[in-house]
Amino acid sequence: MACTGFIVIMTETLPAGLLPQLATGLGVSEGGAGQLVSAYAIGTVLAAIPAIMLTRGTRRKPLLLIGLLGFLLANAVTAISPSLAIALVARFVGGAFSGLLWGMLAGYARRIAAPEHAGRALAIAMTGTPVALSIGTPLGSWLGSTVGWRWSFAAMSLLSVIVMICAKFLVPDAAGQSTQTRIPLARVLGLPGVATILGTVFTWMLAHNLLYTYIAPYLRQMHLALRPDAALLVFGIAALGGIWITGVFIDRALRALTLASVTLFIVAGAILIAPQQSMALGLLAITLWGIAFGGAATQLQTAMGVAGGENADVANAMLTTSFNLAIFAGGALGAVVVGGVGAPALPAGMIVLALAALVTVGCGRRVAFPANR
């Protein structure tokens, strides 16, 4: 499942590191090639909830294999695409399968583990995300710039085949949701705690993406002698530490972990406001930021799994949609800030949004982020 998450995130972020090669190969501008990222995200936003609603009664293992098959085909078509139009369709389809997998992975991982270790199982399943961001995407970019961008996407298809074979023989199956426990989408949204968690997801992830998307202009305008790829490597390694901490404590201290993670976001933002030419402060802030972000998805999906109960997969599909909307909003809002007052103002926005998330978590003491589980 961690490898599945790795494939999903790698497929999403790979074009960002290959824009010049994609633009040349497809005969378009870099801005046009950048729409490959947007097409994927749109597919995720539009498909996540409908896909889970339609498949919530399906057994989980066949659904996992279907999702991986979708990525195999989407990346294969992208690798041989003769035009941007075909590549965009393939990316949209890949995004749709991303919505399916993200909607069902959290519940699946929790379901095949003992109840007392459900949070730890989810933490392990989520390790693919920081590994993809810190190691996978830079490696894919290097491969694409060395032997051609098409080989990077072909490699993702090959990895999908390997993970499908492993899943076939190693992953236990789990039943889908019974008909008797299914409730309409609107009622899932109305379950105690679900709306509060969705609000937390949007504000917290908006705080993250506001700066993460524009880390390059921030480092440049703050006169930090730190390359973006090096900064993201430090961030990714720190995020692995955050997942490890979350895995150790999440089954008995979900609320404390979430409050600590959001608070650490605020601390990192405060340090990032004034590290003018201070490499030490910059690295410290990025490390704290990575630790705070590393366990965020696991903490939020665990909270949603508890609040959603039997309808956790549908609730997590809503979480996926909110997460991707925050990515959209972070890119748009960050562009306004960078083009206006400048990238050094981004940490201030990060702090304000993280404070809003902290208040929302605080208000969810009874049902969304309970003190005792």
XYZ file of C-alpha atoms in Angstrom:
373
model
C 0.000 0.000 0.000
C 2.925 2.348 0.694
C 4.235 1.518 -2.794
C 0.798 2.308 -4.203
C 0.900 5.714 -2.517
C 4.387 6.196 -3.943
C 3.083 5.552 -7.476
C 0.146 7.919 -7.005
C 2.283 10.823 -5.751
C 5.099 10.189 -8.249
C 2.633 10.197 -11.128
C 1.124 13.438 -9.862
C 4.375 15.356 -9.370
C 6.607 13.934 -12.130
C 5.704 16.527 -14.807
C 6.763 19.371 -12.516
C 10.376 18.210 -12.731
C 10.259 17.576 -16.485
C 8.521 20.676 -17.852
C 11.270 21.693 -20.333
C 11.554 18.154 -21.711
C 7.772 17.717 -21.888
C 7.351 21.064 -23.634
C 9.989 20.191 -26.251
C 8.752 16.638 -26.759
C 5.094 17.610 -27.167
C 5.795 20.814 -29.083
C 4.114 23.177 -26.596
C 5.138 25.910 -24.144
C 6.170 25.107 -20.589
C 2.882 26.614 -19.459
C 1.054 24.197 -21.717
C 3.070 21.271 -20.396
C 2.240 22.419 -16.862
C -1.420 21.648 -17.589
C -0.502 17.973 -17.251
C -0.356 18.569 -13.490
C -3.686 20.425 -13.534
C -5.414 17.692 -15.569
C -4.353 15.089 -13.014
C -5.596 17.164 -10.074
C -8.932 17.881 -11.805
C -9.405 14.158 -12.395
C -8.819 13.494 -8.692
C -11.231 16.214 -7.535
C -14.016 15.175 -9.897
C -13.688 11.399 -9.489
C -12.836 10.780 -5.831
C -16.337 10.933 -4.330
C -18.288 9.357 -7.242
C -15.734 6.527 -7.587
C -15.948 5.613 -3.918
C -19.733 5.937 -3.833
C -20.028 3.526 -6.781
C -17.531 0.967 -5.432
C -18.063 1.005 -1.667
C -19.624 -2.458 -1.777
C -16.767 -3.928 -3.845
C -14.172 -6.139 -2.201
C -11.030 -4.122 -1.493
C -8.281 -6.244 -3.048
C -9.763 -6.386 -6.571
C -10.400 -2.649 -6.310
C -6.761 -2.031 -5.374
C -5.617 -4.070 -8.386
C -8.004 -2.181 -10.698
C -6.629 1.127 -9.410
C -3.053 0.020 -10.051
C -4.031 -1.201 -13.526
C -5.445 2.271 -14.199
C -2.086 3.837 -13.327
C -0.248 1.314 -15.479
C -2.364 2.275 -18.496
C -2.415 6.044 -17.798
C 1.369 6.251 -17.493
C 1.898 3.972 -20.499
C -0.330 6.156 -22.686
C 1.440 9.283 -21.420
C 4.797 7.714 -22.299
C 3.792 7.156 -25.936
C 1.574 10.233 -26.366
C 2.169 11.948 -29.729
C 0.379 15.127 -28.645
C -0.519 17.194 -25.591
C -4.237 16.450 -26.023
C -3.746 12.684 -25.657
C -1.368 13.186 -22.730
C -3.931 15.419 -20.995
C -6.630 12.741 -21.339
C -4.255 10.115 -19.945
C -3.358 12.395 -17.037
C -7.030 13.064 -16.299
C -7.699 9.319 -16.207
C -4.690 8.838 -13.920
C -6.091 11.508 -11.610
C -9.453 9.734 -11.541
C -7.798 6.488 -10.446
C -5.884 8.527 -7.858
C -9.214 9.637 -6.394
C -10.321 6.009 -6.217
C -7.144 4.770 -4.528
C -6.840 7.614 -2.017
C -10.483 7.174 -1.104
C -10.137 3.479 -0.288
C -6.516 2.997 0.872
C -6.934 4.470 4.349
C -9.955 2.352 5.223
C -8.374 -0.735 3.659
C -5.133 -0.377 5.633
C -7.048 0.094 8.893
C -9.366 -2.818 8.127
C -6.667 -5.470 7.654
C -4.861 -4.560 10.899
C -5.836 -5.317 14.480
C -8.027 -2.471 15.852
C -5.395 -1.428 18.393
C -2.845 -1.010 15.586
C -5.098 0.536 12.930
C -3.444 3.956 13.165
C 0.040 2.481 12.905
C -1.000 0.449 9.858
C -2.243 3.631 8.203
C 1.010 5.421 9.064
C 2.968 2.675 7.300
C 0.667 2.834 4.270
C 1.221 6.595 4.039
C 5.039 6.433 3.946
C 4.944 6.335 0.159
C 4.047 10.028 0.017
C 7.184 11.591 1.575
C 9.419 9.005 -0.094
C 7.946 9.962 -3.464
C 8.349 13.675 -2.781
C 11.884 13.511 -1.399
C 13.430 10.731 -3.489
C 11.063 9.546 -6.198
C 10.321 12.814 -7.982
C 13.981 13.979 -8.093
C 14.996 10.499 -9.325
C 12.279 10.548 -11.995
C 13.380 14.015 -13.083
C 16.994 12.833 -13.354
C 15.941 9.792 -15.399
C 13.832 11.960 -17.691
C 16.595 14.478 -18.268
C 19.144 11.706 -18.871
C 17.363 9.252 -21.181
C 14.147 11.117 -22.067
C 10.918 12.000 -20.291
C 8.981 9.147 -21.881
C 11.150 6.626 -20.039
C 10.205 8.184 -16.694
C 6.520 7.479 -17.311
C 7.327 4.038 -18.729
C 9.221 3.278 -15.505
C 6.106 4.186 -13.521
C 4.103 1.673 -15.573
C 6.715 -0.995 -14.895
C 6.604 -0.211 -11.172
C 2.801 -0.540 -11.284
C 3.190 -4.067 -12.719
C 5.588 -5.044 -9.919
C 3.318 -3.638 -7.197
C 0.274 -5.374 -8.725
C 2.076 -8.726 -8.565
C 3.091 -8.106 -4.949
C -0.441 -7.003 -4.037
C -1.904 -10.095 -5.674
C 0.108 -12.441 -3.474
C 0.855 -10.441 -0.311
C -2.117 -8.209 0.490
C -5.075 -9.782 2.316
C -8.550 -9.059 0.987
C -11.275 -7.199 2.876
C -14.988 -6.968 2.308
C -16.632 -3.844 0.986
C -19.281 -1.948 2.923
C -22.501 -3.843 3.548
C -25.693 -2.505 2.010
C -27.320 -2.085 5.420
C -24.712 0.427 6.635
C -24.577 2.655 3.539
C -25.990 6.153 3.878
C -26.343 8.986 1.319
C -23.485 11.398 0.701
C -25.225 14.304 2.431
C -25.710 12.239 5.586
C -22.030 11.234 5.574
C -21.141 14.929 5.484
C -23.501 15.461 8.397
C -21.898 12.795 10.599
C -20.494 14.340 13.810
C -16.949 15.542 13.253
C -16.754 15.060 9.468
C -17.293 18.723 8.534
C -14.828 19.852 11.218
C -12.147 17.508 9.873
C -12.753 18.695 6.308
C -12.324 22.308 7.460
C -9.064 21.349 9.142
C -7.850 19.571 6.003
C -8.493 22.570 3.780
C -6.942 25.256 5.992
C -3.962 23.127 7.055
C -3.124 21.886 3.563
C -3.659 25.365 2.124
C -1.099 26.621 4.661
C 1.294 23.935 3.440
C 0.816 24.319 -0.316
C 0.963 28.103 -0.157
C 4.684 27.883 0.597
C 5.561 24.421 -0.747
C 4.453 25.312 -4.285
C 6.601 28.461 -4.311
C 9.591 27.294 -2.304
C 11.976 28.231 -5.168
C 11.096 31.968 -5.317
C 10.978 32.077 -1.507
C 14.543 30.750 -1.177
C 15.744 33.077 -3.909
C 14.099 36.235 -2.574
C 15.221 35.487 0.983
C 18.813 35.204 -0.307
C 19.264 31.715 1.083
C 22.086 29.738 -0.545
C 19.902 26.633 -0.643
C 18.770 24.957 -3.843
C 15.063 24.008 -4.031
C 15.856 20.329 -4.639
C 18.119 20.250 -1.573
C 15.458 21.992 0.522
C 12.816 19.485 -0.610
C 15.156 16.581 0.154
C 15.587 17.867 3.726
C 11.830 18.349 3.937
C 11.134 14.797 2.707
C 13.582 13.166 5.113
C 12.099 15.145 8.002
C 8.614 14.090 6.856
C 9.645 10.443 7.203
C 10.554 11.240 10.810
C 7.117 12.800 11.264
C 5.419 9.648 9.990
C 7.496 7.486 12.329
C 6.507 9.612 15.340
C 2.878 9.472 14.237
C 2.990 5.697 13.851
C 4.293 5.287 17.393
C 1.694 7.466 19.104
C -1.379 7.763 16.904
C -3.330 4.816 18.320
C -3.378 6.415 21.763
C -2.814 10.156 21.256
C -4.470 11.317 18.035
C -5.605 14.696 19.374
C -2.270 15.535 20.994
C -0.391 14.569 17.819
C -2.620 16.706 15.593
C -2.390 19.739 17.883
C 1.393 19.337 18.075
C 1.740 19.016 14.289
C -0.306 22.128 13.529
C 1.532 24.061 16.239
C 4.852 22.997 14.724
C 3.630 24.404 11.399
C 3.148 27.769 13.092
C 6.601 27.617 14.691
C 8.202 26.746 11.340
C 6.370 29.630 9.673
C 7.557 32.038 12.352
C 11.181 30.982 11.808
C 10.789 31.215 8.024
C 9.700 34.848 8.251
C 13.170 36.083 9.136
C 16.028 33.790 8.118
C 17.684 36.434 5.883
C 20.790 34.667 4.576
C 20.773 32.353 7.634
C 21.243 28.829 6.360
C 20.929 27.351 9.863
C 17.547 28.986 10.540
C 16.292 28.052 7.099
C 17.230 24.393 7.509
C 15.781 24.302 11.032
C 12.462 25.693 9.822
C 12.280 23.303 6.855
C 13.059 20.357 9.139
C 10.312 21.306 11.603
C 7.930 21.901 8.720
C 8.695 18.441 7.294
C 8.203 16.723 10.663
C 4.880 18.497 11.100
C 3.674 17.628 7.604
C 4.900 14.023 7.590
C 2.185 12.669 9.854
C -0.558 15.077 8.787
C -2.270 12.803 6.243
C -2.237 9.856 8.643
C -3.620 11.952 11.496
C -6.387 13.438 9.359
C -7.347 10.146 7.731
C -7.376 8.384 11.104
C -9.680 11.057 12.502
C -11.901 10.754 9.434
C -11.923 6.962 9.682
C -13.184 7.165 13.257
C -15.762 9.876 12.499
C -16.970 8.153 9.316
C -17.387 4.744 10.941
C -18.854 2.264 8.442
C -18.876 5.048 5.842
C -15.197 5.938 6.316
C -14.299 5.343 2.655
C -16.836 7.921 1.467
C -15.695 10.334 4.178
C -12.060 9.844 3.114
C -13.043 10.508 -0.501
C -14.355 13.875 0.732
C -11.016 14.384 2.500
C -9.167 13.659 -0.766
C -11.316 16.215 -2.579
C -10.706 18.843 0.107
C -6.963 18.089 0.004
C -6.755 18.605 -3.759
C -8.854 21.753 -3.619
C -6.301 23.089 -1.143
C -3.545 22.295 -3.672
C -5.438 24.309 -6.294
C -6.058 27.188 -3.916
C -2.449 27.175 -2.671
C -1.151 27.541 -6.212
C -3.570 30.339 -7.051
C -3.226 32.286 -3.797
C 0.546 31.846 -3.738
C 0.805 33.247 -7.261
C -1.051 36.379 -6.146
C 1.235 36.814 -3.122
C 4.464 36.180 -5.060
C 3.407 38.532 -7.840
C 2.283 41.187 -5.370
C 4.107 41.635 -2.078
C 6.672 38.923 -2.846
C 7.516 35.386 -1.721
C 8.926 36.444 1.698
C 5.307 37.100 2.758
C 4.301 33.468 2.200
C 5.269 32.251 5.721
C 2.951 34.880 7.228
C 0.055 33.434 5.242
C 1.153 29.973 6.327
C 0.954 31.048 9.978
C -2.508 32.613 9.641
C -3.950 29.544 7.928
C -2.281 27.141 10.378
C -3.755 29.162 13.263
C -7.203 28.700 11.713
C -6.540 24.957 11.485
C -5.380 24.890 15.114
C -8.599 26.570 16.257
C -10.648 24.092 14.216
C -8.837 21.122 15.764
C -9.341 22.670 19.191
C -13.070 22.993 18.569
C -13.271 19.323 17.582
C -12.505 17.989 21.031
C -15.733 16.003 21.371
C -16.100 14.184 18.048
C -13.579 15.212 15.338
C -10.339 15.026 17.337
C -11.408 13.511 20.675
C -9.070 13.488 23.651
C -9.925 9.883 24.387
C -10.671 7.212 21.785
